[in-house]
mmCIF file of C-alpha atoms and ligand atoms in Angstrom:
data_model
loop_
_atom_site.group_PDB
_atom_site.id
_atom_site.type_symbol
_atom_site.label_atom_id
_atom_site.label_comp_id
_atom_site.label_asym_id
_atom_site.label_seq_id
_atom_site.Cartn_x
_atom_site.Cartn_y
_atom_site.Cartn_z
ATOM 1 C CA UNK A 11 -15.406 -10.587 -15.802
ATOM 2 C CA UNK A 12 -12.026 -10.927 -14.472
ATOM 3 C CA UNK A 13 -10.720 -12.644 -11.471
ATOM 4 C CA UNK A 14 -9.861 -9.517 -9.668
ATOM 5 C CA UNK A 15 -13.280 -7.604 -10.789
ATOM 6 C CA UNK A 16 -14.770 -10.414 -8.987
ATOM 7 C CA UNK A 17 -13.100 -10.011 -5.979
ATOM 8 C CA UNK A 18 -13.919 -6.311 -6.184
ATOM 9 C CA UNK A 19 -17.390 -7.587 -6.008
ATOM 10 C CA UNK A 20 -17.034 -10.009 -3.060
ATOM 11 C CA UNK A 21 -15.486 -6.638 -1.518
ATOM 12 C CA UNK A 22 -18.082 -4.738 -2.174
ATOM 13 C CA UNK A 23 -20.861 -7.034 -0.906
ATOM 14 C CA UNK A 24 -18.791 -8.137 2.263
ATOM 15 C CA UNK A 25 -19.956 -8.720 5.650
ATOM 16 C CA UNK A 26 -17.582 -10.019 7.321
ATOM 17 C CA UNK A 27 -16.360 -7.736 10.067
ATOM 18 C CA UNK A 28 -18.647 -4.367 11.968
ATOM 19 C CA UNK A 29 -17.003 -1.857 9.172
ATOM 20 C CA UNK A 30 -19.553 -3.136 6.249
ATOM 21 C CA UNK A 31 -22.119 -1.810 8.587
ATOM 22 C CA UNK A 32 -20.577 1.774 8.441
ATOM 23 C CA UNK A 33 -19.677 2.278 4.952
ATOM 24 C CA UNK A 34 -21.219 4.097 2.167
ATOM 25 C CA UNK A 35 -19.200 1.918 -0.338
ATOM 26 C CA UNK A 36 -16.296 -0.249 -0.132
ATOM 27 C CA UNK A 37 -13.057 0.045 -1.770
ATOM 28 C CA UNK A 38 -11.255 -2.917 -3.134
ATOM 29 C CA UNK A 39 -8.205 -0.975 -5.128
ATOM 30 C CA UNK A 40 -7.711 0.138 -8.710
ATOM 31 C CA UNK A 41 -5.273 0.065 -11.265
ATOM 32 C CA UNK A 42 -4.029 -2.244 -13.827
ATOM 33 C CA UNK A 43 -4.658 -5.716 -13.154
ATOM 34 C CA UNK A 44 -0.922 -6.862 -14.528
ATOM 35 C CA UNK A 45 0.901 -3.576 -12.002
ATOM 36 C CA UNK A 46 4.452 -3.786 -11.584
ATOM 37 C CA UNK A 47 4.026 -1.606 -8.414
ATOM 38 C CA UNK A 48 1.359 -2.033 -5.853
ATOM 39 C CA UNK A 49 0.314 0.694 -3.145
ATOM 40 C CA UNK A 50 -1.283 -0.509 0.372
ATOM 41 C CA UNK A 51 -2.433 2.184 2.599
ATOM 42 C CA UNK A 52 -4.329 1.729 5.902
ATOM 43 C CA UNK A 53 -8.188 2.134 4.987
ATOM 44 C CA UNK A 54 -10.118 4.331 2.899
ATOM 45 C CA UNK A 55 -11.254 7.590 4.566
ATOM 46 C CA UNK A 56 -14.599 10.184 4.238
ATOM 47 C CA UNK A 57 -14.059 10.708 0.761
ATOM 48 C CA UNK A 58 -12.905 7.167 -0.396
ATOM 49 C CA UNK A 59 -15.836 6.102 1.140
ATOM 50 C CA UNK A 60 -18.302 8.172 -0.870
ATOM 51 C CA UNK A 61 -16.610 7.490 -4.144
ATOM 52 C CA UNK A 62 -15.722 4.062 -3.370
ATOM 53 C CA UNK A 63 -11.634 4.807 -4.761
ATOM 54 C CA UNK A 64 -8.857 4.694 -2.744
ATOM 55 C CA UNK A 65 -6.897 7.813 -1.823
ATOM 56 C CA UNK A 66 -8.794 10.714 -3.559
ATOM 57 C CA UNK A 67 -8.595 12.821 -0.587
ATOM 58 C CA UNK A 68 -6.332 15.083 0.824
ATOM 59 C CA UNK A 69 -3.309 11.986 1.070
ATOM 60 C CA UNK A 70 -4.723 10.974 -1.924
ATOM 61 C CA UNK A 71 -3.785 14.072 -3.824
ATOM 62 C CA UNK A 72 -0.191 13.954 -2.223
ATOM 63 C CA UNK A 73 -0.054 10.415 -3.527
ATOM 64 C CA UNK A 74 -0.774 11.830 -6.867
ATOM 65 C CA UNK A 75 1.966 14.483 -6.859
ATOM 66 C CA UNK A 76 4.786 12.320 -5.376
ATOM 67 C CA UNK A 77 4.183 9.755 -8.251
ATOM 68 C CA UNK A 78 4.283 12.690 -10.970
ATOM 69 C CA UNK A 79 7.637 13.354 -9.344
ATOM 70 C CA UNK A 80 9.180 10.218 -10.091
ATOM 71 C CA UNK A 81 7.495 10.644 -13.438
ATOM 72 C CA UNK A 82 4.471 7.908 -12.492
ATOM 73 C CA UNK A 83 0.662 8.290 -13.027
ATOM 74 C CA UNK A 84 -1.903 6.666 -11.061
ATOM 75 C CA UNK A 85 -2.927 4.833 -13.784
ATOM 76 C CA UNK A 86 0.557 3.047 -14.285
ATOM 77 C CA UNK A 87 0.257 1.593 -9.892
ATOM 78 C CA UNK A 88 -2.240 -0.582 -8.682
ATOM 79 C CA UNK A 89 -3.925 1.170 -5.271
ATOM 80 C CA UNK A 90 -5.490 -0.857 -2.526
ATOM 81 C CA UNK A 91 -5.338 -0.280 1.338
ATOM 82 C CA UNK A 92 -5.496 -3.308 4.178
ATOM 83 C CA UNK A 93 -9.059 -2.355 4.916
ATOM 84 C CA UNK A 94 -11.546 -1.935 2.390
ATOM 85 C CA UNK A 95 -14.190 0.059 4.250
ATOM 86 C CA UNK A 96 -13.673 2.930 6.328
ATOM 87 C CA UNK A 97 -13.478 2.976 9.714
ATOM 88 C CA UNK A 98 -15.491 4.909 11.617
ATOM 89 C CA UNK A 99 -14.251 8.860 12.322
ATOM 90 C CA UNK A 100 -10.897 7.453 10.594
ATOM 91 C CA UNK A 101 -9.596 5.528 13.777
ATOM 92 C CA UNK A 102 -6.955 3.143 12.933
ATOM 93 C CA UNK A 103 -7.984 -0.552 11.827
ATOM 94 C CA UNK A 104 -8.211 -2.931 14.377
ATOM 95 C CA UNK A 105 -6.903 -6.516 14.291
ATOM 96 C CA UNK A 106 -9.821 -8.483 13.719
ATOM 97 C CA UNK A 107 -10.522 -6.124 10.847
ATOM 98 C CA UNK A 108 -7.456 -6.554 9.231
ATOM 99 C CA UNK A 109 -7.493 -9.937 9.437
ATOM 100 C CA UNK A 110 -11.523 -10.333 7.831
ATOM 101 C CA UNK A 111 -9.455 -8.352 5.212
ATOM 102 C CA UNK A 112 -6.592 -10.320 4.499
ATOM 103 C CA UNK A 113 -7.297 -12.885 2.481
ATOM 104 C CA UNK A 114 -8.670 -10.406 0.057
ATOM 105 C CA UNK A 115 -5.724 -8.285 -0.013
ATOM 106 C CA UNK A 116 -3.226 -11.815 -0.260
ATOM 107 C CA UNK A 117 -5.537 -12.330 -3.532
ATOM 108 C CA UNK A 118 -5.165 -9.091 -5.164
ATOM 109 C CA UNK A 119 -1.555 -9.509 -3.959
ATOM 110 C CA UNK A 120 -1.856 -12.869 -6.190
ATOM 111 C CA UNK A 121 -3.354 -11.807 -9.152
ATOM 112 C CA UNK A 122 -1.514 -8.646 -9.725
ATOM 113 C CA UNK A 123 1.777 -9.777 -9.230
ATOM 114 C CA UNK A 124 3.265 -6.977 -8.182
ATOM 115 C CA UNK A 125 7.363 -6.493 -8.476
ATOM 116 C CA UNK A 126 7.315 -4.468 -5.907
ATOM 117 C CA UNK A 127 4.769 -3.495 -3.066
ATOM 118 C CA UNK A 128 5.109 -0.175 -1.412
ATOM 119 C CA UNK A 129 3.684 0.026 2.089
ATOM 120 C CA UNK A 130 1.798 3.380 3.272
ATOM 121 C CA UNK A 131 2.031 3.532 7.149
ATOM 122 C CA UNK A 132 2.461 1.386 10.311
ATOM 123 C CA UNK A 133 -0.387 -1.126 9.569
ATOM 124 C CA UNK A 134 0.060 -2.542 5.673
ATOM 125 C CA UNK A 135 4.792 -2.544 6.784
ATOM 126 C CA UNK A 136 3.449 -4.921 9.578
ATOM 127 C CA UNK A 137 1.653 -7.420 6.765
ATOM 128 C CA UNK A 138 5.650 -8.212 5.683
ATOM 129 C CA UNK A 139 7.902 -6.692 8.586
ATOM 130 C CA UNK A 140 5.251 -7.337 12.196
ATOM 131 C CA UNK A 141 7.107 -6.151 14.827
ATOM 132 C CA UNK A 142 9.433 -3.399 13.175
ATOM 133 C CA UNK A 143 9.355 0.406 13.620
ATOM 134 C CA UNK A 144 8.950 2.133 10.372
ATOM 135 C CA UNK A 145 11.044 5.066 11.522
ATOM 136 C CA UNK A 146 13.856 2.374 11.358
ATOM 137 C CA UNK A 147 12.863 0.613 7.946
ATOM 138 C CA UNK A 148 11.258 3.502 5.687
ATOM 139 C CA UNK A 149 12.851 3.819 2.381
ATOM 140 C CA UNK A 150 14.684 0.742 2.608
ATOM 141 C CA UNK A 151 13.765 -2.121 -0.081
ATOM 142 C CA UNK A 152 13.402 -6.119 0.718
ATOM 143 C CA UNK A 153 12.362 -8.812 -1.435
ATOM 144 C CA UNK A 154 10.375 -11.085 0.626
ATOM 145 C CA UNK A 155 9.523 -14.498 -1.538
ATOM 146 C CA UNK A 156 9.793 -13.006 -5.035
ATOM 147 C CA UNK A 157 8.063 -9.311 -4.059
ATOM 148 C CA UNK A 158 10.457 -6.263 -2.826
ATOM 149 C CA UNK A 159 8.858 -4.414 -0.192
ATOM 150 C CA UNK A 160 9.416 -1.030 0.143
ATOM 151 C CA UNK A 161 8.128 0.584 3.180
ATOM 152 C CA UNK A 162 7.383 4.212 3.733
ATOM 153 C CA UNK A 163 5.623 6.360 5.996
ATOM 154 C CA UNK A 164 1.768 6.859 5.350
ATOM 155 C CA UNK A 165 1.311 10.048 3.000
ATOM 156 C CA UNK A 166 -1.801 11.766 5.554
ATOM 157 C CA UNK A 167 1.401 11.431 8.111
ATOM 158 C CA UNK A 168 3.737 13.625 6.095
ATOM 159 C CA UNK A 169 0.466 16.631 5.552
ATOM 160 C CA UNK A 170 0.318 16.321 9.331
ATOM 161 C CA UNK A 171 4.395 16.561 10.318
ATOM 162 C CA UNK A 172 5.829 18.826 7.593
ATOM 163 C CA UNK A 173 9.224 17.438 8.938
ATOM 164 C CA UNK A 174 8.192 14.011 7.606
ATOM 165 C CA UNK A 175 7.455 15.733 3.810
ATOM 166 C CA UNK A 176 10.985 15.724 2.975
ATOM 167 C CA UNK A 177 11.640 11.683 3.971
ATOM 168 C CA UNK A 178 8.150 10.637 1.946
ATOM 169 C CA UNK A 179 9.334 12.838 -0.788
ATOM 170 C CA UNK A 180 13.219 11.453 -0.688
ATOM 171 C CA UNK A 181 11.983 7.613 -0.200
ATOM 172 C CA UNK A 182 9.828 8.006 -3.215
ATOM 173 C CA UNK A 183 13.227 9.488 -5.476
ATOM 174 C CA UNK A 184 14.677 6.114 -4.613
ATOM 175 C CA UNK A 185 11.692 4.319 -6.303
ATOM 176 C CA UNK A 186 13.271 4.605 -9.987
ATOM 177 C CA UNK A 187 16.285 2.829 -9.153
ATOM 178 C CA UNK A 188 14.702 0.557 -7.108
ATOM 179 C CA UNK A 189 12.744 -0.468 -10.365
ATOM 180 C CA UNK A 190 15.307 -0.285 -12.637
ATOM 181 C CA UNK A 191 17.485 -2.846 -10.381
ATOM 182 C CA UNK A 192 14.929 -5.065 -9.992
ATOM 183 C CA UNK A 193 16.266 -7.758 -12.587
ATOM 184 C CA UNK A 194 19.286 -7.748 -10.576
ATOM 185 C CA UNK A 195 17.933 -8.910 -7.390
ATOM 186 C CA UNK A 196 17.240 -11.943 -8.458
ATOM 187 C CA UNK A 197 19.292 -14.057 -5.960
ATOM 188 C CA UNK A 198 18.634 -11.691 -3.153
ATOM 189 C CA UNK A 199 15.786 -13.542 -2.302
ATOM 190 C CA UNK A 200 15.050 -14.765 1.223
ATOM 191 C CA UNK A 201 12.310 -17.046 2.752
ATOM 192 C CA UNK A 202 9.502 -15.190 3.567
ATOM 193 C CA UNK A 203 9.593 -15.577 7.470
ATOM 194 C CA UNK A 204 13.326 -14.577 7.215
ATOM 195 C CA UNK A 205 13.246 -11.404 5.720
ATOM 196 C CA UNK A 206 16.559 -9.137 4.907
ATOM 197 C CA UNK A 207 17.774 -5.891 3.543
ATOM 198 C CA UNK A 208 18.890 -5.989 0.009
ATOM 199 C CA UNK A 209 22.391 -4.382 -1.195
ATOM 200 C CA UNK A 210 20.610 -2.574 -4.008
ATOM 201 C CA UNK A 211 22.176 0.591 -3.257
HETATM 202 N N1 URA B 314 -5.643 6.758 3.573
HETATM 203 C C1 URA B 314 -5.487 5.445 3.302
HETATM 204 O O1 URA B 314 -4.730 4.734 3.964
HETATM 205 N N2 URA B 314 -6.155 4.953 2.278
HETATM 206 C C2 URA B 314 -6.968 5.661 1.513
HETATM 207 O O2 URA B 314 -7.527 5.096 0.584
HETATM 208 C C3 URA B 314 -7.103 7.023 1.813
HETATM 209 C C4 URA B 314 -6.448 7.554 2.849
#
């Protein structure tokens, strides 16, 4: 078994904070364990919950087409969200959740070793950029240590505010260049308390 099938394991058989008690079954993430992109959303809903994958509902299937339109399949992106099990009626994670969480998330993090992370909604931006509005930062890549962060607005946001569909779907057009750049970042990088915007564009 591998190192991160284990830790889907430990997920799965967690205790550690009041959502195990809720959940039908955990989600730890899927994809390929050597992803050059990474996904965090916020924490699986209803149907993540019953299947025990993250985003295969209604976001989820958004997710699906805005990666066909950049010409990526799920199964090329590793998927995970900051919570593993669902919180209850869908309310937003609360701190002490996310942090019984984190150290699972910094593994996967670790053992992936993503290029580049992109950040669904308010709560997995805050994991690299605490304290910043997303309105201000979506679309905008960072490397932070040797990972560039791109955050964007959380997919079940743009379903709900058709005026947001248009920014989700023009931050995700920017993703191909982002990755094709990437080997010329390489002395863009900043210390990971410091973080800055690179001139990739
Ligand atoms: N929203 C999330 O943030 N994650 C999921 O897995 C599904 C919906």
């Amino acid at each position: 078994m591998t190192a991160l099938a284990d830790l889907a394991k430990e997920v799965s058989g967690c205790g550690q904070c009041a959502l195990a008690q809720g959940r039908t079954k955990a989600v730890p993430g899927e994809g390929p364990e050597n992803a050059v992109i990474m996904f965090i959303g916020e924490g699986p809903g209803f149907h993540e919950d019953r299947q025990g994958k993250p985003f295969v509902g209604a976001a989820g299937q958004f997710l699906n087409e805005l990666l066909q339109s950049i010409g990526l399949q799920r199964t090329d992106v590793y998927i995970t969200n900051v919570v593993k099990c669902r919180p209850p009626g869908n309310r937003d994670p609360q701190p002490a959740e996310i942090e019984a969480c984190r150290a699972f998330l910094d593994r996967q993090v670790a053992l992936i070793g993503p290029q580049v992370i992109v950040t669904l909604g308010r709560y997995s931006m805050a994991r690299a950029f605490p304290g910043e509005k997303i309105s201000a930062i979506h679309g905008k890549p960072r490397k932070v240590g040797d990972i560039v962060y791109v955050p964007m607005f959380h997919p079940a946001a743009a379903l709900h505010q058709p005026s947001l569909r248009k920014t989700v779907e023009e931050d995700f057009a920017r993703l191909p260049k982002i990755l094709a750049d990437l080997g010329q970042v390489e002395e863009a990088a900043v210390a990971p308390d410091e973080p800055q915007q690179l001139s990739l564009f």
